[in-house]
CSV table of C-alpha atoms in Angstrom, one decimal:
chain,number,residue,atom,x,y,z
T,1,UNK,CA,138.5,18.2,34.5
T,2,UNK,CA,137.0,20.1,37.6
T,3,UNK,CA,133.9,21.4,38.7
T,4,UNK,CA,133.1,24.6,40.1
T,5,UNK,CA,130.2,24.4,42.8
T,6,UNK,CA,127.8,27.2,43.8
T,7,UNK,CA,127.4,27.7,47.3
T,8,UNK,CA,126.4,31.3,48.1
T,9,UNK,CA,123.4,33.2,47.6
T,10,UNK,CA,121.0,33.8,50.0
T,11,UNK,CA,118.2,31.0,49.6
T,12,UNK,CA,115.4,34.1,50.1
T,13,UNK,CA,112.5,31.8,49.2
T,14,UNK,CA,113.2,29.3,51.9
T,15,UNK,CA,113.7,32.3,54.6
T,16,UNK,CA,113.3,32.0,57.4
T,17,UNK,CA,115.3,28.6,57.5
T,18,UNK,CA,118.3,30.3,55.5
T,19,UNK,CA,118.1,33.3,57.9
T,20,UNK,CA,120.1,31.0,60.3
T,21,UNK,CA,121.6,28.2,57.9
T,22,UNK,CA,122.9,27.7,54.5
T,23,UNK,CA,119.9,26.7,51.6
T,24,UNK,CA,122.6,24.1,50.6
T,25,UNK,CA,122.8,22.6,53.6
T,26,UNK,CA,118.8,22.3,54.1
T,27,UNK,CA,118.6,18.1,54.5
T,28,UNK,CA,116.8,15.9,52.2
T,29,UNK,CA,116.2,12.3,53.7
T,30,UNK,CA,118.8,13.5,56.4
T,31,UNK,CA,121.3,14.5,54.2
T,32,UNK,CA,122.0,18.2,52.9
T,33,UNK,CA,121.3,18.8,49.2
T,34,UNK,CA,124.6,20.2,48.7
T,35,UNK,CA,126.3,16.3,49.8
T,36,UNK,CA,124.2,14.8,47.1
T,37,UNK,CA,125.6,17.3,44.2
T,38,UNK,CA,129.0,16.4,45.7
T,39,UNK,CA,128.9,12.8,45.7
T,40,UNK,CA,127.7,12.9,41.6
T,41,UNK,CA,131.3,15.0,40.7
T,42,UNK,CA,132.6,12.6,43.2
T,43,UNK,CA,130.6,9.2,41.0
T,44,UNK,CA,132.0,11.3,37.8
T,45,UNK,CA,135.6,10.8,38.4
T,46,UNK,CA,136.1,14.6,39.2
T,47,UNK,CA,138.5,15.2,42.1
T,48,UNK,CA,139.4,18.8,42.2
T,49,UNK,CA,136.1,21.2,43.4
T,50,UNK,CA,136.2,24.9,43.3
T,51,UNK,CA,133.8,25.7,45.6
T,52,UNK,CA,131.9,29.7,45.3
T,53,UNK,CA,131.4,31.1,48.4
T,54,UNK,CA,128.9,33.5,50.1
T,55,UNK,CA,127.9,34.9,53.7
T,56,UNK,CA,127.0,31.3,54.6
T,57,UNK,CA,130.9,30.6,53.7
T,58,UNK,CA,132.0,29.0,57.5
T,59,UNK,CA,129.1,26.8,57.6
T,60,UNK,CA,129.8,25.4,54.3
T,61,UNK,CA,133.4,24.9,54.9
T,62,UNK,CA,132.4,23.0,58.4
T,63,UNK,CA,130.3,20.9,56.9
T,64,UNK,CA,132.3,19.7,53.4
T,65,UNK,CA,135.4,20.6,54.9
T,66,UNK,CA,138.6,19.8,52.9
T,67,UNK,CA,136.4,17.0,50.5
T,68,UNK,CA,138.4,13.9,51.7
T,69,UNK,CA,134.8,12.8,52.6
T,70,UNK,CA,133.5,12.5,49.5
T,71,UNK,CA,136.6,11.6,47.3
T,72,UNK,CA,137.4,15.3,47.0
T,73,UNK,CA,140.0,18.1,47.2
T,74,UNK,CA,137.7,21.3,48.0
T,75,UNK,CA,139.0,24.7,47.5
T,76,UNK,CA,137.0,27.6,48.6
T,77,UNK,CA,136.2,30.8,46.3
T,78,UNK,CA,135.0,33.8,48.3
T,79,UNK,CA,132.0,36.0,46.6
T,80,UNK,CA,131.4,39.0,47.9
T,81,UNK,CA,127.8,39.0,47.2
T,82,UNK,CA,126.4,37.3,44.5
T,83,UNK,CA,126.1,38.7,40.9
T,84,UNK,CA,125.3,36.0,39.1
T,85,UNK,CA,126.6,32.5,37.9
T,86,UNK,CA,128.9,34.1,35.0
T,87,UNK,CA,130.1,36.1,37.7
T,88,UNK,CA,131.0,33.4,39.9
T,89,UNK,CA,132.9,31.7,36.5
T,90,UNK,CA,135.1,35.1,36.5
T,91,UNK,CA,136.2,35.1,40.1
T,92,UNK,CA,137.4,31.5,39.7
T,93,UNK,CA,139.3,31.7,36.5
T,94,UNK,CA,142.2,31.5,38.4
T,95,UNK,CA,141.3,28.5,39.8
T,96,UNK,CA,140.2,26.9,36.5
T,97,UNK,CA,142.8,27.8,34.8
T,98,UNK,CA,142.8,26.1,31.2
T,99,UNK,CA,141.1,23.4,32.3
T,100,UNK,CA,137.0,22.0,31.5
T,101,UNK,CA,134.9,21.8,34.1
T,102,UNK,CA,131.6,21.3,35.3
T,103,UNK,CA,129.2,23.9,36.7
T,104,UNK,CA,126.9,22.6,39.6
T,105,UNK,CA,124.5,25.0,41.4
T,106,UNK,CA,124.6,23.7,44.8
T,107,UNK,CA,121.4,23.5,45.5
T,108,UNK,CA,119.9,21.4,42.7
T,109,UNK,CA,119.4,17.7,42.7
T,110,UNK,CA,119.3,15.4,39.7
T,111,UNK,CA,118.4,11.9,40.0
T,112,UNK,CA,121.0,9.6,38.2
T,113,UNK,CA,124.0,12.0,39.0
T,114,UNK,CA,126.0,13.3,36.2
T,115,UNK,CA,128.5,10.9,34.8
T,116,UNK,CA,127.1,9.8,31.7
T,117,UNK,CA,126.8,13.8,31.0
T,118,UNK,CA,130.7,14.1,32.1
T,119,UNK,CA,131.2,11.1,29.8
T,120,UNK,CA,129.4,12.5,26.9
T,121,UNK,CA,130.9,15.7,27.2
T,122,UNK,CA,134.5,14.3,27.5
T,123,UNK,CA,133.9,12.4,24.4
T,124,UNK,CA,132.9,15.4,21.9
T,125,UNK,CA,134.2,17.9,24.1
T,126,UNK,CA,131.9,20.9,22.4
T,127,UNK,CA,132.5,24.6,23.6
T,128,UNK,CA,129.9,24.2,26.6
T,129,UNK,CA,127.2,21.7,26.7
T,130,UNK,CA,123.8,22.6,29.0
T,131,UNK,CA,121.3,20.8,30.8
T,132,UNK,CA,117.4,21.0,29.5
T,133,UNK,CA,114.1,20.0,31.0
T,134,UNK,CA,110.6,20.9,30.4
T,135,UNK,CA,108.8,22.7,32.6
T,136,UNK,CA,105.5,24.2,33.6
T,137,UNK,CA,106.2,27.5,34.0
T,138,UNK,CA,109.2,28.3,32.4
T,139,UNK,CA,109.3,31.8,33.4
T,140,UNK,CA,111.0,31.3,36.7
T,141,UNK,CA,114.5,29.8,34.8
T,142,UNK,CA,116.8,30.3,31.5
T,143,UNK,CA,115.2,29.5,29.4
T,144,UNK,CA,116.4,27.4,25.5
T,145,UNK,CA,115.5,27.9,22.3
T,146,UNK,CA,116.2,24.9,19.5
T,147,UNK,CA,115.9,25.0,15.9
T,148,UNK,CA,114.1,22.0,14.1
T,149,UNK,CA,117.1,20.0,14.4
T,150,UNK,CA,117.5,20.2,18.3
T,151,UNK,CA,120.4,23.1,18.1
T,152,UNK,CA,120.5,25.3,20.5
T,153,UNK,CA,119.9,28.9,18.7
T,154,UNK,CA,119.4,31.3,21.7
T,155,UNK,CA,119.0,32.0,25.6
T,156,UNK,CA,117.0,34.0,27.8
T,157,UNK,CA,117.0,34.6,31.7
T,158,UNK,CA,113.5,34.4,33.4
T,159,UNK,CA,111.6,36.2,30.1
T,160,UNK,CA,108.3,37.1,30.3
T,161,UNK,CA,107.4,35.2,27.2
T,162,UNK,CA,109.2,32.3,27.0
T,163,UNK,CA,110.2,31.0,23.8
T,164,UNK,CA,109.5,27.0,24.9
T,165,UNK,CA,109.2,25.3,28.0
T,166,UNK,CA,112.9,23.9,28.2
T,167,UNK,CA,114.4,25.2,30.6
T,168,UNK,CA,117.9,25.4,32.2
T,169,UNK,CA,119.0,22.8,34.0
T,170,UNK,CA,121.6,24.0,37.2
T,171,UNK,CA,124.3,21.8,35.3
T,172,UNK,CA,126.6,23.3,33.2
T,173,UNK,CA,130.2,21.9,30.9
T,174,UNK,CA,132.7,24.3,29.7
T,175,UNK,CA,135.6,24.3,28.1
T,176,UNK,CA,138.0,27.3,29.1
T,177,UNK,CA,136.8,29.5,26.2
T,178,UNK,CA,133.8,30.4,28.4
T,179,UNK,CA,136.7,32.7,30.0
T,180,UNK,CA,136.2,34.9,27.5
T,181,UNK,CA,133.0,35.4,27.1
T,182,UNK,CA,132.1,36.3,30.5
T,183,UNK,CA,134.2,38.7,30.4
T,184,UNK,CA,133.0,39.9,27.3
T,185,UNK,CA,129.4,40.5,28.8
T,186,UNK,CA,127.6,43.0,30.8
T,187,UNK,CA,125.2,43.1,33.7
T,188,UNK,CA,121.7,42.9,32.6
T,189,UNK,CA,118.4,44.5,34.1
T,190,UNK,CA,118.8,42.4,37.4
T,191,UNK,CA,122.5,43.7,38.1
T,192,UNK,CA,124.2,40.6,37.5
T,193,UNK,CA,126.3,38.4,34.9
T,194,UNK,CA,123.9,35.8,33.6
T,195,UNK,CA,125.3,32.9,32.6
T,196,UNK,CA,122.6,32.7,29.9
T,197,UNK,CA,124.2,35.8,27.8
T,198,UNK,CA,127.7,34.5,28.3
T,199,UNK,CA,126.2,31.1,26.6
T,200,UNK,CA,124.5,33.5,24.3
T,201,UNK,CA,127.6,35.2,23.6
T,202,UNK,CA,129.6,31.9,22.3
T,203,UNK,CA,126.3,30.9,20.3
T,204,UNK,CA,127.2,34.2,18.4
T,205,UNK,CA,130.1,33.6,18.2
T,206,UNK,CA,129.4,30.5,16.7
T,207,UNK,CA,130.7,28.1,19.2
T,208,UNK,CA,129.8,24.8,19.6
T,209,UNK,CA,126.8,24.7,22.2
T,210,UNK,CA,125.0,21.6,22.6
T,211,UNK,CA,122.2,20.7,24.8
T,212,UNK,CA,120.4,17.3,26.4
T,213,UNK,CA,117.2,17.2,27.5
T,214,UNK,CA,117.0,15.1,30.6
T,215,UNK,CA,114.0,13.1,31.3
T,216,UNK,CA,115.1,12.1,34.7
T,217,UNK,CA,114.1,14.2,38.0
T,218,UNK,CA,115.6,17.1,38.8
T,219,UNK,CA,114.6,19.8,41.5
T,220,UNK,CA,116.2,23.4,41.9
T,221,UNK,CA,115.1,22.9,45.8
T,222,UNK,CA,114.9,27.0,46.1
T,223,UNK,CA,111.5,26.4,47.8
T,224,UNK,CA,109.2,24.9,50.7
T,225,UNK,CA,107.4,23.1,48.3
T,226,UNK,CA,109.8,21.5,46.2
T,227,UNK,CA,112.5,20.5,49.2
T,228,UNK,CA,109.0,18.5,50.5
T,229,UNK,CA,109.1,17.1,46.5
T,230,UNK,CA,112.6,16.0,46.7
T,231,UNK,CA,112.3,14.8,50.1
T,232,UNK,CA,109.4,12.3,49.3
T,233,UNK,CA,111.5,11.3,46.1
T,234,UNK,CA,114.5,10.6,47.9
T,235,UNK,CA,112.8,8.1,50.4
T,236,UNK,CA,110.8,6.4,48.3
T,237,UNK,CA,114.1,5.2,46.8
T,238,UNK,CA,115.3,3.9,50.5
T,239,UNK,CA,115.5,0.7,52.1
T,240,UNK,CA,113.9,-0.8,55.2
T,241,UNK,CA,116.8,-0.4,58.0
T,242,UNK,CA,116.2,-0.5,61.9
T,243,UNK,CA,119.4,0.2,63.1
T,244,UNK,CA,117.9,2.0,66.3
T,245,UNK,CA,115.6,0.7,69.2
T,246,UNK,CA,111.7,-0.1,68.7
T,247,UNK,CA,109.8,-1.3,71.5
T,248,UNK,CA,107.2,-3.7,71.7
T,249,UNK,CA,104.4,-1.4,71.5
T,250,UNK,CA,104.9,0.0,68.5
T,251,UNK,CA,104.5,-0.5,64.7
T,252,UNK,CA,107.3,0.3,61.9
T,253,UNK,CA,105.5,-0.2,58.5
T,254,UNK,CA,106.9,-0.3,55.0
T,255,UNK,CA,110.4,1.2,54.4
T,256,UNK,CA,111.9,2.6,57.5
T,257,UNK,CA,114.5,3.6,58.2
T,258,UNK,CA,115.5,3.9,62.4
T,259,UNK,CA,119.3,5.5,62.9
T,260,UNK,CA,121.3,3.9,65.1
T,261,UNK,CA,120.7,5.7,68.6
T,262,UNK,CA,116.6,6.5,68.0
T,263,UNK,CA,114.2,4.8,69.9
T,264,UNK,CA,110.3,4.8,69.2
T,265,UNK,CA,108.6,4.1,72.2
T,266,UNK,CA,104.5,3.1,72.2
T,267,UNK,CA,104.3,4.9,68.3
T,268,UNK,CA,103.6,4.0,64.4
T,269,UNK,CA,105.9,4.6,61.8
T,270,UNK,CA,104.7,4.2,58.1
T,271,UNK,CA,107.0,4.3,55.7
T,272,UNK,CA,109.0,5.8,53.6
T,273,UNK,CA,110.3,7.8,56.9
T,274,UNK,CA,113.6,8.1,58.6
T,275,UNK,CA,114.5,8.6,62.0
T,276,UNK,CA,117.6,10.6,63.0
T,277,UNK,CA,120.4,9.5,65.6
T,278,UNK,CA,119.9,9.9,69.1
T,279,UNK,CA,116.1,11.0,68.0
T,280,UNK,CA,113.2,10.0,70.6
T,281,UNK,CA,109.8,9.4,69.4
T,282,UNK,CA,107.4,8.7,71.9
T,283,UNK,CA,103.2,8.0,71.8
T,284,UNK,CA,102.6,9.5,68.7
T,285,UNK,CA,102.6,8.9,64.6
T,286,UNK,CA,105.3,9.7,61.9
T,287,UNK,CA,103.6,9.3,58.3
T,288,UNK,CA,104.7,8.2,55.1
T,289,UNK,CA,107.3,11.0,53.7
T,290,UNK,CA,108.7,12.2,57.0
T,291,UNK,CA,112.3,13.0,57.8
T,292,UNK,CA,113.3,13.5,61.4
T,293,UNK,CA,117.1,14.7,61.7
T,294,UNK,CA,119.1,13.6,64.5
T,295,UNK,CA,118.4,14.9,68.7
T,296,UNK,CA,114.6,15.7,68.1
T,297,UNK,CA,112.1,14.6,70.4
T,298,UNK,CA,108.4,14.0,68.8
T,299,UNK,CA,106.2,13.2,71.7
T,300,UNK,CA,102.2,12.7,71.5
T,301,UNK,CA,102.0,14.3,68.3
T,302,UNK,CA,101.4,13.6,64.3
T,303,UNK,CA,103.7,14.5,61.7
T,304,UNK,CA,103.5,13.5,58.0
T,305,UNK,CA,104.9,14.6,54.7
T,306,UNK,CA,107.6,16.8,56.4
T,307,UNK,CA,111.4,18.0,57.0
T,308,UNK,CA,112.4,18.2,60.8
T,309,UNK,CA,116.0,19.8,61.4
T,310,UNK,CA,117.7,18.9,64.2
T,311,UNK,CA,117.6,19.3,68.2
T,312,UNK,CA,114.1,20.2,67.7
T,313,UNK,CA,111.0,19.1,69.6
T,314,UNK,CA,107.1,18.6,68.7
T,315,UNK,CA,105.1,17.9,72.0
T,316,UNK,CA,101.3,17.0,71.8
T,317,UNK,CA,100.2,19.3,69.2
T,318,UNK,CA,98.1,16.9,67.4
T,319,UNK,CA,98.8,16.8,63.3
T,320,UNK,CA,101.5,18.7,61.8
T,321,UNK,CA,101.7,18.4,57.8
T,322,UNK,CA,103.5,19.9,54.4
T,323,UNK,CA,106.0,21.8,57.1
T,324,UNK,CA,109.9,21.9,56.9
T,325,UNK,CA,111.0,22.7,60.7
T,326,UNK,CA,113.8,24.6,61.3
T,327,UNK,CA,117.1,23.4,64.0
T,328,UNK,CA,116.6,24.3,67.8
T,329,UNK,CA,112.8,24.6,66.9
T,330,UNK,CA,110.1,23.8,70.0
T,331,UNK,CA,106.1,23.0,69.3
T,332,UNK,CA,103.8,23.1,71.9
T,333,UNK,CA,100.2,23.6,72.4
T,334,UNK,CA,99.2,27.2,73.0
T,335,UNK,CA,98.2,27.6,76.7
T,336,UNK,CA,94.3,27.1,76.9
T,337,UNK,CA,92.0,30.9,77.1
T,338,UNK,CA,88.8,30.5,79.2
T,339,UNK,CA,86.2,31.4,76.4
T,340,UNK,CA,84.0,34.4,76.9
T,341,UNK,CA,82.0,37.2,74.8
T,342,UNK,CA,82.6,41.0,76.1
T,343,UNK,CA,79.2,42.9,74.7
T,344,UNK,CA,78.1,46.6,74.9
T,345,UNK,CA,74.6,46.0,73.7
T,346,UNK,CA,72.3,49.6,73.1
T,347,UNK,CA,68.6,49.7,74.2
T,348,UNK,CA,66.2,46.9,73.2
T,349,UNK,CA,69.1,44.9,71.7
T,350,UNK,CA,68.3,40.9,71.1
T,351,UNK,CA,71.8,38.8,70.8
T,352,UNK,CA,71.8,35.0,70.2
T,353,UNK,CA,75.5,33.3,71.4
T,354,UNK,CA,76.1,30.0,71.0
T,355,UNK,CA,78.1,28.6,73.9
């Protein structure tokens, strides 16, 4: 079995991070979201990764590489521009070849990983088996449609008047007879091959499409607010680990976790945080869902519930919340303005100004 991993697109709702870096490679607790999907095919027993690629296609391949460091043997798929996930299973038939796989948007996280899914699917080996959770707002995903009996009876892509409130999970399983329906599809209304239709096209076919409705956590982390989500999730799970310097004067409370290389000098951490190697934090306060990457310098400032990327600095700006903060990224107070009113006042005029 492999798995085919989506790395391209262009992460527009997390611009203007992903103007400069991959979405995939945005960090949760330090680590970029991608790594996490990698080390669940890695948990699964699956060895051999087609990897899609987009614009963002040499920063990806610096960061995973050739896959030896996750258990892996990554080979790289170029996409021109991307026209959807059935798309990206047509450009890598060659890859596949006649074998199942696993379809892992790059970008989503699922607590638990995925081997009791691989295992599951291995067992029965149906046609293709997909990924369900309820949500919200369904409108923003595929979205399922089951009959009383839990069978999956029809797909749509972001519809207007969703059917139910299951939607797609970014996890899909194939067998190789998905080949044929995505070629057998055509673009819809948004110009690209959904892999909705080409699942829709084997239910009409009457293929054997199964679906699980997870209850665990899962994030597509295509936004602000919901890498912030994950990020909170993520360290809540850590442990307590000061691997770095503290000094006398200051506090570490809860589960923290120091890198090897930071110091906190005459500051509080509470807990769950992390500190990044070679990071300096100096007179001020990290709060409780904070990751600092590795090089920053936070100096007689605030920060809580936030994503810091690194080499970037935060100097005496007071409280900084709910923010993701980009690499190479400097905060400083704005330079003072002496305060005065400029008044053209007509005849008889009163004015009242409060100094």
């Amino acid at each position: 079995m492999k798995a085919l991993v989506l790395s391209g697109g262009a992460g527009t709702r997390l611009r203007p991070i992903t103007h400069t870096s991959a979405k995939q490679l945005v960090p949760v607790a330090n680590k970029a979201v991608l790594f996490y999907g990698l080390e669940s095919i890695a948990e699964a027993g699956i060895t051999d990764v087609g990897m899609i690629v987009g614009d963002t296609a040499a920063e990806i391949e610096e960061a995973v590489g050739d896959g030896s460091k996750f258990g892996l043997k990554v080979t790289y798929i170029p996409q021109e521009r991307p026209l959807g996930l059935a798309h990206a299973v047509l450009i890598a038939q060659d890859y596949l070849g006649d074998d199942d796989f696993v379809m892992y948007l790059g970008d989503n996280f699922i607590v638990g990983g995925i081997t009791d899914l691989v295992e599951e699917f291995r067992d029965s080996r149906p046609d293709a088996q997909i990924l369900l959770t309820r949500v919200a707002d369904p409108r923003a995903f595929g979205v399922a449609e089951l009959d009383p009996s839990g069978q999956v009876i029809g797909l749509e892509e972001k519809p207007d008047q969703p059917k139910s409130d299951l939607a797609l999970v970014g996890v899909y399983l194939f067998t190789p007879v998905i080949h044929e329906a995505v070629r057998a599809i055509e673009p819809s209304w948004r110009g690209e091959l959904e892999i909705t239709q080409a699942i829709q096209h084997l239910i009409d076919s009457r293929a054997d499409v199964r679906s699980t409705v997870i209850k665990g956590y899962w994030k597509d982390t295509g936004n602000v607010g919901d890498m912030l989500e994950v990020n909170r999730m993520v360290l809540e799970a850590m442990e307590r680990r000061i691997d770095g310097a503290v000094d006398d004067a200051s506090q570490t409370i809860g589960r923290v976790v120091v890198e090897e290389g930071a110091r906190i000098v005459n500051s509080r951490i509470v807990g769950p945080a992390v500190i990044g190697r070679g990071t300096l934090v100096s007179d001020s306060y990290v709060g409780p869902f904070t990751s600092i990457a590795e090089n920053c310098r936070i100096t007689d400032s605030e920060l809580e519930f936030s994503i810091v990327l690194r080499d970037s600095s935060i100097q005496g700006v007071g409280r900084i919340e709910s923010s993701l903060i980009g690499r190479h990224v400097e905060v400083t107070p704005a330079p003072s303005v002496p305060s005065a009113h400029r008044l053209v006042l007509g005849d008889h005029s009163k004015v009242q100004i409060t100094s």
